[in-house]
Short mmCIF file of C-alpha atoms in Angstrom, two decimals:
data_model
loop_
_atom_site.label_atom_id
_atom_site.label_comp_id
_atom_site.label_asym_id
_atom_site.label_seq_id
_atom_site.Cartn_x
_atom_site.Cartn_y
_atom_site.Cartn_z
CA UNK J 1091 0.00 0.02 -0.06
CA UNK J 1092 2.74 2.18 1.21
CA UNK J 1093 4.52 1.81 -2.34
CA UNK J 1094 1.22 1.72 -4.34
CA UNK J 1095 0.50 5.58 -2.55
CA UNK J 1096 4.07 6.77 -4.04
CA UNK J 1097 3.98 5.46 -6.91
CA UNK J 1098 0.42 7.51 -7.42
CA UNK J 1099 1.72 10.61 -5.77
CA UNK J 1100 4.52 10.55 -8.52
CA UNK J 1101 2.03 9.99 -11.50
CA UNK J 1102 -0.23 12.44 -10.51
CA UNK J 1103 1.95 15.02 -9.76
CA UNK J 1104 3.37 14.42 -13.26
CA UNK J 1105 -0.16 14.41 -14.77
CA UNK J 1106 -0.80 17.77 -12.65
CA UNK J 1107 2.26 19.74 -13.78
CA UNK J 1108 1.30 18.63 -17.19
CA UNK J 1109 -2.11 20.20 -17.12
CA UNK J 1110 -0.48 23.52 -15.02
CA UNK J 1111 1.54 24.02 -18.34
CA UNK J 1112 -1.08 24.16 -20.66
CA UNK J 1113 -1.63 27.05 -23.50
CA UNK J 1114 -3.78 29.71 -21.99
CA UNK J 1115 -7.28 29.16 -22.91
CA UNK J 1116 -8.24 27.09 -20.51
CA UNK J 1117 -11.90 26.30 -19.09
CA UNK J 1118 -13.34 29.31 -17.14
CA UNK J 1119 -12.13 29.36 -13.32
CA UNK J 1120 -9.70 26.32 -13.67
CA UNK J 1121 -7.24 26.38 -11.58
CA UNK J 1122 -3.67 25.47 -12.13
CA UNK J 1123 -1.33 23.34 -9.31
CA UNK J 1124 0.91 25.82 -7.54
CA UNK J 1125 4.86 25.25 -8.03
CA UNK J 1126 5.65 25.05 -4.51
CA UNK J 1127 4.58 22.65 -1.53
CA UNK J 1128 0.70 23.43 -0.77
CA UNK J 1129 -0.49 22.62 2.75
CA UNK J 1130 -4.25 23.19 1.61
CA UNK J 1131 -4.06 20.87 -1.40
CA UNK J 1132 -4.77 17.42 -1.08
CA UNK J 1133 -4.70 14.19 -3.86
CA UNK J 1134 -7.05 11.75 -3.91
CA UNK J 1135 -7.37 8.50 -6.02
CA UNK J 1136 -10.16 5.85 -6.39
CA UNK J 1137 -10.31 3.12 -8.39
CA UNK J 1138 -11.68 3.31 -12.14
CA UNK J 1139 -12.18 -0.42 -13.68
CA UNK J 1140 -13.16 1.23 -16.78
CA UNK J 1141 -9.20 2.20 -16.91
CA UNK J 1142 -8.08 -1.29 -17.04
CA UNK J 1143 -9.66 -2.40 -20.25
CA UNK J 1144 -7.21 -2.37 -23.29
CA UNK J 1145 -8.49 -0.19 -26.49
CA UNK J 1146 -6.67 0.24 -29.73
CA UNK J 1147 -6.90 4.05 -29.22
CA UNK J 1148 -4.84 3.66 -26.26
CA UNK J 1149 -5.30 6.47 -23.57
CA UNK J 1150 -7.30 8.03 -25.90
CA UNK J 1151 -10.34 6.67 -23.78
CA UNK J 1152 -9.97 10.34 -22.08
CA UNK J 1153 -10.60 12.85 -24.76
CA UNK J 1154 -8.99 16.14 -24.72
CA UNK J 1155 -11.23 19.30 -24.77
CA UNK J 1156 -10.74 22.95 -23.87
CA UNK J 1157 -7.57 22.14 -22.64
CA UNK J 1158 -9.27 19.58 -19.97
CA UNK J 1159 -8.72 15.94 -19.49
CA UNK J 1160 -11.92 14.03 -19.19
CA UNK J 1161 -12.17 10.50 -17.48
CA UNK J 1162 -15.54 8.29 -17.67
CA UNK J 1163 -18.66 9.86 -16.83
CA UNK J 1164 -18.59 7.56 -13.69
CA UNK J 1165 -15.27 8.93 -12.41
CA UNK J 1166 -16.28 12.33 -13.05
CA UNK J 1167 -19.82 11.77 -10.97
CA UNK J 1168 -17.30 9.92 -8.09
CA UNK J 1169 -14.87 13.15 -8.12
CA UNK J 1170 -18.13 15.47 -7.71
CA UNK J 1171 -19.80 12.98 -4.93
CA UNK J 1172 -16.50 13.71 -3.32
CA UNK J 1173 -16.10 17.00 -3.52
CA UNK J 1174 -19.85 17.79 -2.34
CA UNK J 1175 -19.54 15.23 0.65
CA UNK J 1176 -16.84 16.83 2.43
CA UNK J 1177 -17.00 19.75 1.00
CA UNK J 1178 -13.60 20.36 -1.03
CA UNK J 1179 -12.82 22.59 -4.39
CA UNK J 1180 -11.77 20.26 -7.18
CA UNK J 1181 -8.79 21.89 -8.57
CA UNK J 1182 -8.17 18.80 -11.52
CA UNK J 1183 -8.72 15.52 -12.07
CA UNK J 1184 -6.82 13.09 -14.22
CA UNK J 1185 -6.97 8.99 -14.99
CA UNK J 1186 -3.78 7.37 -14.23
CA UNK J 1187 -4.09 4.33 -16.48
CA UNK J 1188 -1.21 2.56 -15.36
CA UNK J 1189 -2.55 2.15 -11.54
CA UNK J 1190 -6.09 1.51 -13.10
CA UNK J 1191 -6.94 4.97 -10.83
CA UNK J 1192 -8.75 8.29 -11.14
CA UNK J 1193 -6.53 10.91 -9.61
CA UNK J 1194 -8.19 14.34 -8.20
CA UNK J 1195 -7.05 17.51 -6.71
CA UNK J 1196 -9.30 19.15 -4.11
CA UNK J 1197 -8.60 22.28 -2.01
CA UNK J 1198 -9.64 22.30 1.48
CA UNK J 1199 -10.94 25.68 2.36
CA UNK J 1200 -9.62 27.54 5.31
CA UNK J 1201 -12.33 26.78 7.48
CA UNK J 1202 -11.33 23.14 7.55
CA UNK J 1203 -8.31 21.15 8.93
CA UNK J 1204 -6.62 19.40 5.92
CA UNK J 1205 -5.47 16.49 8.70
CA UNK J 1206 -9.25 16.14 9.59
CA UNK J 1207 -10.47 16.02 5.95
CA UNK J 1208 -7.64 13.34 5.22
CA UNK J 1209 -8.45 11.34 8.30
CA UNK J 1210 -12.16 11.41 7.10
CA UNK J 1211 -11.59 10.61 3.94
CA UNK J 1212 -9.43 7.75 4.20
CA UNK J 1213 -12.16 5.84 5.96
CA UNK J 1214 -13.93 6.44 2.98
CA UNK J 1215 -14.80 2.93 1.14
CA UNK J 1216 -14.79 5.02 -2.39
CA UNK J 1217 -11.23 6.03 -1.73
CA UNK J 1218 -8.08 4.14 -2.61
CA UNK J 1219 -5.83 6.76 -1.33
CA UNK J 1220 -5.19 10.54 -0.40
CA UNK J 1221 -2.34 12.40 0.83
CA UNK J 1222 -0.82 15.95 0.62
CA UNK J 1223 0.14 17.42 -2.99
CA UNK J 1224 3.97 17.31 -2.87
CA UNK J 1225 6.65 19.05 -4.57
CA UNK J 1226 9.75 16.86 -5.96
CA UNK J 1227 13.26 18.63 -6.47
CA UNK J 1228 16.10 17.20 -9.12
CA UNK J 1229 19.06 16.09 -7.36
CA UNK J 1230 22.78 16.83 -8.49
CA UNK J 1231 25.59 19.27 -8.78
CA UNK J 1232 24.73 22.38 -10.48
CA UNK J 1233 27.86 23.67 -11.18
CA UNK J 1234 29.85 20.38 -13.01
CA UNK J 1235 33.40 21.18 -12.11
CA UNK J 1236 32.65 21.71 -8.51
CA UNK J 1237 34.01 18.48 -7.76
CA UNK J 1238 37.22 19.53 -8.61
CA UNK J 1239 37.36 22.48 -6.36
CA UNK J 1240 39.28 20.89 -3.48
CA UNK J 1241 39.62 24.01 -1.53
CA UNK J 1242 35.62 23.82 -1.13
CA UNK J 1243 35.73 20.52 0.69
CA UNK J 1244 38.82 21.66 2.65
CA UNK J 1245 37.16 24.77 3.81
CA UNK J 1246 33.97 23.44 4.05
CA UNK J 1247 32.47 26.26 1.89
CA UNK J 1248 29.20 24.70 1.20
CA UNK J 1249 28.25 24.51 4.80
CA UNK J 1250 28.61 28.16 5.40
CA UNK J 1251 26.95 28.84 2.42
CA UNK J 1252 23.87 27.77 3.83
CA UNK J 1253 24.05 31.04 6.29
CA UNK J 1254 25.58 33.52 3.69
CA UNK J 1255 27.04 33.75 0.16
CA UNK J 1256 28.66 37.63 0.62
CA UNK J 1257 25.30 39.01 -0.51
CA UNK J 1258 25.59 42.97 -0.45
CA UNK J 1259 29.55 42.81 0.06
CA UNK J 1260 31.57 44.33 -2.76
CA UNK J 1261 35.22 43.53 -3.38
CA UNK J 1262 37.64 45.71 -5.37
CA UNK J 1263 40.08 43.32 -7.28
CA UNK J 1264 43.01 45.39 -7.94
CA UNK J 1265 45.00 43.14 -10.39
CA UNK J 1266 45.01 42.63 -14.45
CA UNK J 1267 41.35 43.27 -15.64
CA UNK J 1268 38.53 40.92 -15.59
CA UNK J 1269 36.33 38.95 -18.36
CA UNK J 1270 33.52 39.72 -17.42
CA UNK J 1271 32.01 37.99 -20.12
CA UNK J 1272 32.78 35.10 -18.85
CA UNK J 1273 29.81 32.84 -17.88
CA UNK J 1274 30.72 32.24 -14.71
CA UNK J 1275 31.10 35.83 -13.88
CA UNK J 1276 28.15 37.28 -16.27
CA UNK J 1277 26.47 39.71 -13.88
CA UNK J 1278 29.06 39.41 -10.71
CA UNK J 1279 31.08 42.67 -11.95
CA UNK J 1280 29.52 46.02 -11.11
CA UNK J 1281 32.50 48.57 -12.00
CA UNK J 1282 35.25 47.88 -14.39
CA UNK J 1283 37.46 50.71 -14.72
CA UNK J 1284 40.55 50.33 -16.56
CA UNK J 1285 43.51 52.49 -14.72
CA UNK J 1286 45.99 51.62 -16.55
CA UNK J 1287 45.88 53.67 -19.76
CA UNK J 1288 46.36 50.89 -22.08
CA UNK J 1289 43.00 50.09 -23.08
CA UNK J 1290 43.85 46.41 -23.62
CA UNK J 1291 40.93 43.91 -23.97
CA UNK J 1292 39.76 42.79 -20.75
CA UNK J 1293 39.34 39.04 -22.38
CA UNK J 1294 43.24 38.73 -22.86
CA UNK J 1295 43.41 39.04 -18.81
CA UNK J 1296 44.19 35.79 -17.02
CA UNK J 1297 45.23 37.03 -13.80
CA UNK J 1298 42.64 39.17 -12.31
CA UNK J 1299 39.98 36.71 -14.20
CA UNK J 1300 41.40 33.93 -11.93
CA UNK J 1301 41.44 35.85 -8.87
CA UNK J 1302 37.88 37.30 -9.25
CA UNK J 1303 36.46 33.59 -10.37
CA UNK J 1304 37.94 31.96 -7.03
CA UNK J 1305 36.22 34.77 -5.26
CA UNK J 1306 32.89 35.18 -6.51
CA UNK J 1307 31.93 32.76 -9.31
CA UNK J 1308 28.29 32.35 -9.86
CA UNK J 1309 26.32 29.19 -7.84
CA UNK J 1310 24.16 26.89 -8.97
CA UNK J 1311 24.13 27.99 -12.91
CA UNK J 1312 24.93 25.01 -14.38
CA UNK J 1313 28.35 25.79 -15.57
CA UNK J 1314 31.65 25.46 -14.25
CA UNK J 1315 32.53 26.33 -10.27
CA UNK J 1316 30.97 28.50 -7.32
CA UNK J 1317 33.16 31.08 -6.10
CA UNK J 1318 33.64 31.10 -2.03
CA UNK J 1319 31.17 34.18 -2.02
CA UNK J 1320 28.85 34.20 -5.12
CA UNK J 1321 26.61 36.67 -3.65
CA UNK J 1322 29.43 39.26 -3.25
CA UNK J 1323 29.93 41.86 -6.28
CA UNK J 1324 32.96 42.24 -7.54
CA UNK J 1325 34.95 45.94 -8.56
CA UNK J 1326 37.16 44.89 -11.57
CA UNK J 1327 39.86 47.87 -11.27
CA UNK J 1328 42.68 46.87 -13.83
CA UNK J 1329 46.15 48.36 -12.22
CA UNK J 1330 48.35 45.74 -13.94
CA UNK J 1331 48.87 44.09 -17.38
CA UNK J 1332 49.78 40.99 -18.77
CA UNK J 1333 53.66 40.74 -18.47
CA UNK J 1334 53.80 39.38 -21.88
CA UNK J 1335 50.73 38.51 -23.88
CA UNK J 1336 49.12 34.89 -23.33
CA UNK J 1337 50.88 34.95 -19.41
CA UNK J 1338 49.30 34.79 -15.98
CA UNK J 1339 51.85 37.11 -14.70
CA UNK J 1340 51.11 40.49 -14.66
CA UNK J 1341 52.85 43.90 -13.35
CA UNK J 1342 51.71 47.09 -12.33
CA UNK J 1343 53.37 50.40 -11.42
CA UNK J 1344 53.38 52.88 -8.40
CA UNK J 1345 50.95 55.04 -10.24
CA UNK J 1346 48.40 52.47 -11.59
CA UNK J 1347 48.45 50.98 -8.53
CA UNK J 1348 47.83 53.95 -6.65
CA UNK J 1349 44.97 55.33 -9.03
CA UNK J 1350 43.35 51.82 -8.54
CA UNK J 1351 43.53 52.08 -4.51
CA UNK J 1352 42.14 55.68 -5.06
CA UNK J 1353 39.13 54.33 -6.74
CA UNK J 1354 38.14 51.68 -4.23
CA UNK J 1355 38.47 54.15 -1.54
CA UNK J 1356 36.30 57.02 -3.17
CA UNK J 1357 33.63 54.07 -4.20
CA UNK J 1358 33.84 53.05 -0.54
CA UNK J 1359 34.16 49.23 -1.44
CA UNK J 1360 34.11 46.62 1.87
CA UNK J 1361 37.13 44.47 0.76
CA UNK J 1362 40.32 45.37 -1.36
CA UNK J 1363 42.08 42.28 -2.58
CA UNK J 1364 45.69 42.61 -3.60
CA UNK J 1365 47.08 39.50 -5.41
CA UNK J 1366 50.00 40.94 -6.41
CA UNK J 1367 53.12 41.57 -4.27
CA UNK J 1368 56.18 44.88 -4.54
CA UNK J 1369 58.82 46.86 -2.77
CA UNK J 1370 57.93 49.56 -0.50
CA UNK J 1371 56.20 52.35 -2.01
CA UNK J 1372 55.58 55.92 0.30
CA UNK J 1373 52.57 56.70 -1.99
CA UNK J 1374 50.90 53.02 -1.87
CA UNK J 1375 51.46 52.59 2.00
CA UNK J 1376 50.06 56.19 2.70
CA UNK J 1377 46.80 54.77 0.25
CA UNK J 1378 46.74 51.67 2.53
CA UNK J 1379 46.63 53.59 5.85
CA UNK J 1380 44.10 55.26 3.96
CA UNK J 1381 41.82 52.84 3.39
CA UNK J 1382 42.11 51.13 6.64
CA UNK J 1383 41.25 54.15 8.58
CA UNK J 1384 37.98 54.37 6.41
CA UNK J 1385 36.96 50.79 7.65
CA UNK J 1386 37.99 48.93 4.17
CA UNK J 1387 39.23 45.58 4.80
CA UNK J 1388 42.75 45.25 2.92
CA UNK J 1389 43.54 41.35 1.83
CA UNK J 1390 47.38 41.23 0.38
CA UNK J 1391 49.26 38.09 -0.79
CA UNK J 1392 52.41 37.45 0.64
CA UNK J 1393 55.52 35.65 -1.06
CA UNK J 1394 55.61 31.40 0.14
CA UNK J 1395 59.20 32.15 0.30
CA UNK J 1396 61.19 34.67 2.51
CA UNK J 1397 61.91 37.97 0.68
CA UNK J 1398 62.93 41.57 1.38
CA UNK J 1399 60.18 43.71 2.65
CA UNK J 1400 57.80 44.76 0.44
CA UNK J 1401 54.99 47.30 0.08
CA UNK J 1402 52.62 45.87 3.14
CA UNK J 1403 55.18 45.47 5.61
CA UNK J 1404 55.05 47.66 8.46
CA UNK J 1405 51.25 48.66 7.68
CA UNK J 1406 49.30 47.30 10.76
CA UNK J 1407 45.98 45.88 9.94
CA UNK J 1408 46.44 44.36 6.41
CA UNK J 1409 45.27 40.82 6.15
CA UNK J 1410 48.46 38.70 4.67
CA UNK J 1411 48.03 35.75 3.16
CA UNK J 1412 49.84 32.85 2.24
CA UNK J 1413 49.13 29.81 0.11
CA UNK J 1414 48.70 26.57 2.17
CA UNK J 1415 47.26 23.26 3.07
CA UNK J 1416 48.01 20.34 4.71
CA UNK J 1417 51.57 20.12 3.47
CA UNK J 1418 52.22 23.50 4.69
CA UNK J 1419 52.18 25.02 7.69
CA UNK J 1420 53.35 27.99 9.76
CA UNK J 1421 53.63 28.17 13.80
CA UNK J 1422 50.66 27.79 15.92
CA UNK J 1423 50.89 30.63 18.16
CA UNK J 1424 48.89 33.05 17.12
CA UNK J 1425 51.22 35.73 18.72
CA UNK J 1426 53.71 34.48 15.64
CA UNK J 1427 51.40 33.29 12.91
CA UNK J 1428 52.63 36.42 10.22
CA UNK J 1429 50.17 35.64 7.81
CA UNK J 1430 46.69 33.75 7.19
CA UNK J 1431 47.27 30.25 5.42
CA UNK J 1432 44.58 29.52 2.90
CA UNK J 1433 44.53 26.78 -0.28
CA UNK J 1434 46.03 28.21 -3.06
CA UNK J 1435 47.62 24.96 -4.71
CA UNK J 1436 45.81 23.54 -8.01
CA UNK J 1437 42.70 25.64 -7.51
CA UNK J 1438 40.27 25.39 -10.47
CA UNK J 1439 39.37 28.92 -11.53
CA UNK J 1440 37.71 30.63 -14.41
CA UNK J 1441 39.93 31.98 -17.27
CA UNK J 1442 39.28 34.32 -20.29
CA UNK J 1443 37.01 33.30 -23.05
CA UNK J 1444 34.66 31.40 -20.89
CA UNK J 1445 37.64 28.48 -20.26
CA UNK J 1446 39.05 27.29 -16.81
CA UNK J 1447 42.05 26.19 -15.40
CA UNK J 1448 44.41 25.69 -12.59
CA UNK J 1449 46.17 28.15 -10.89
CA UNK J 1450 48.55 28.30 -7.45
CA UNK J 1451 50.32 30.41 -5.29
CA UNK J 1452 49.16 32.94 -2.69
CA UNK J 1453 47.47 35.49 -5.19
CA UNK J 1454 44.92 32.73 -5.21
CA UNK J 1455 44.81 32.03 -1.49
CA UNK J 1456 44.67 35.47 -0.97
CA UNK J 1457 41.20 35.34 -3.17
CA UNK J 1458 40.04 32.61 -1.25
CA UNK J 1459 40.31 34.53 2.07
CA UNK J 1460 38.53 37.79 0.91
CA UNK J 1461 35.80 35.43 -0.47
CA UNK J 1462 35.41 34.33 3.41
CA UNK J 1463 35.66 37.76 4.94
CA UNK J 1464 32.74 38.65 2.61
CA UNK J 1465 31.05 35.69 4.02
CA UNK J 1466 31.67 37.08 7.66
CA UNK J 1467 30.44 40.43 6.87
CA UNK J 1468 27.41 39.49 5.71
CA UNK J 1469 27.03 37.26 8.78
CA UNK J 1470 28.13 40.24 11.08
CA UNK J 1471 28.13 43.52 9.37
CA UNK J 1472 30.51 46.27 11.31
CA UNK J 1473 33.44 43.86 11.71
CA UNK J 1474 36.80 45.45 11.85
CA UNK J 1475 39.82 44.53 10.05
CA UNK J 1476 41.46 43.40 13.61
CA UNK J 1477 37.64 41.33 14.59
CA UNK J 1478 38.38 39.82 10.74
CA UNK J 1479 41.88 38.80 11.53
CA UNK J 1480 41.08 36.83 14.90
CA UNK J 1481 38.64 35.01 13.32
CA UNK J 1482 40.65 33.98 10.49
CA UNK J 1483 43.35 32.68 13.06
CA UNK J 1484 40.48 30.82 14.74
CA UNK J 1485 39.91 29.17 11.87
CA UNK J 1486 43.16 27.61 11.69
CA UNK J 1487 43.88 24.01 12.14
CA UNK J 1488 46.82 22.82 14.52
CA UNK J 1489 48.95 19.70 14.21
CA UNK J 1490 51.65 18.55 15.53
CA UNK J 1491 55.21 17.53 13.89
CA UNK J 1492 58.41 16.23 14.73
CA UNK J 1493 59.19 19.93 15.99
CA UNK J 1494 58.64 20.84 19.22
CA UNK J 1495 55.97 23.42 18.49
CA UNK J 1496 52.94 22.69 16.86
CA UNK J 1497 52.16 24.15 13.48
CA UNK J 1498 48.83 25.70 11.85
CA UNK J 1499 47.32 23.83 8.72
CA UNK J 1500 45.13 25.76 6.08
CA UNK J 1501 42.18 27.88 7.08
CA UNK J 1502 38.59 26.46 7.73
CA UNK J 1503 35.85 27.98 6.48
CA UNK J 1504 32.68 26.58 8.59
CA UNK J 1505 35.17 26.57 11.99
CA UNK J 1506 35.44 30.79 11.40
CA UNK J 1507 31.31 31.41 10.62
CA UNK J 1508 30.82 28.98 13.35
CA UNK J 1509 32.20 31.61 15.65
CA UNK J 1510 29.22 33.93 15.19
CA UNK J 1511 26.53 31.61 14.20
CA UNK J 1512 27.03 28.87 16.24
CA UNK J 1513 23.90 26.52 15.01
CA UNK J 1514 26.54 25.83 11.84
CA UNK J 1515 27.61 22.05 12.25
CA UNK J 1516 31.03 21.55 10.88
CA UNK J 1517 32.62 18.38 9.78
CA UNK J 1518 35.84 17.17 11.89
CA UNK J 1519 38.18 16.34 9.12
CA UNK J 1520 40.88 14.90 10.25
CA UNK J 1521 41.40 15.24 13.82
CA UNK J 1522 43.48 18.08 14.27
CA UNK J 1523 42.30 20.64 16.67
CA UNK J 1524 41.24 23.85 16.12
CA UNK J 1525 43.42 26.99 16.80
CA UNK J 1526 40.89 28.11 19.83
CA UNK J 1527 42.01 29.00 23.24
CA UNK J 1528 41.16 30.86 26.03
CA UNK J 1529 43.63 33.34 25.83
CA UNK J 1530 42.30 34.65 22.50
CA UNK J 1531 38.89 34.64 24.35
CA UNK J 1532 39.54 36.72 26.98
CA UNK J 1533 41.79 39.29 24.83
CA UNK J 1534 39.24 39.54 21.79
CA UNK J 1535 35.85 38.62 23.54
CA UNK J 1536 35.07 36.61 20.34
#
């Protein structure tokens, strides 16, 4: 009986959907089945022996008339009797030949309890089955390359997306340009400004396009990948250009970078992503301090290997990011951690002209962190750069090695978001402890 009822539900639902999609011109007063779950509509079946008879005309026993399928005179009479006896409003009816039943959808008016009506109908000898009208959803990944985004699993981004996608957060990507025509970036770029004066084709810009895809590639659009913050909106401020045609590497100069930072400040963006490095620069340093003073959160990539001082050195408040994973680590003591560790190896992302490819390096680790910060800002607007950095440190995993001190591994976005939304349930990965200790809670109150 259980499986019989389930089969009826599916078949009647399909039939109802077909009816609902008929062209205009149905009989006056005809009502279509709503698209969503409806707690005031019930689906009922009763046996119609005439449906079990074979006929050379097949299903043509039931002729189409004014966009309405008719059953036998007997089945229509029973459907009308049930509507009168309970009382119910008949929405539509349909014969299900393979089960030998006639299927009817009724609407229960507000004066009655649908549960009570269903209980009564189940004791009616005329009725084969009765249930609520349900809605069914297709299964499967909307973004076909998403299984290849290993950093998604590592950072548990999908869990955070149940609460936030970065909606309402604007992120300035100061980089080479972004191919805003890429199908996975369509509609994600609200500003596209060339500050180089080069008039190069944005569709040739690989590095900026790759950064943009990691941050905000569209979600569940049936294409490619999904960004860390698909609800965020991007300001593509071109300050760099390809080092050579077709190369992912790009270069900027003091003037173009300064113009881009100035534009980001004037546009009052929430986050600035700087997936680049360079020497100390007084002009750039001054602009970064103004951005931080104005409450803009600045994320900058840090070279993987030790190098001479860069343009972010000595500027308190910039969130520094290094590429890391389970194989890379920094000292776990939060007072000594110089940078946030985020996935930055073999990240599948958007490339120009609708293509996809893998990219590695701190540039792309920084993009991951910018996306995570957008999620945090949606969850708790008004977070300061210091609060964001401490939350990020909370999300770094801790493990032990042959060294005497523990080391920190790559970031977990779910653990961070759970500090703001405790109802998030994060999956434990390999038993690593999280960098959460009481001294931090006492010091920062988060």
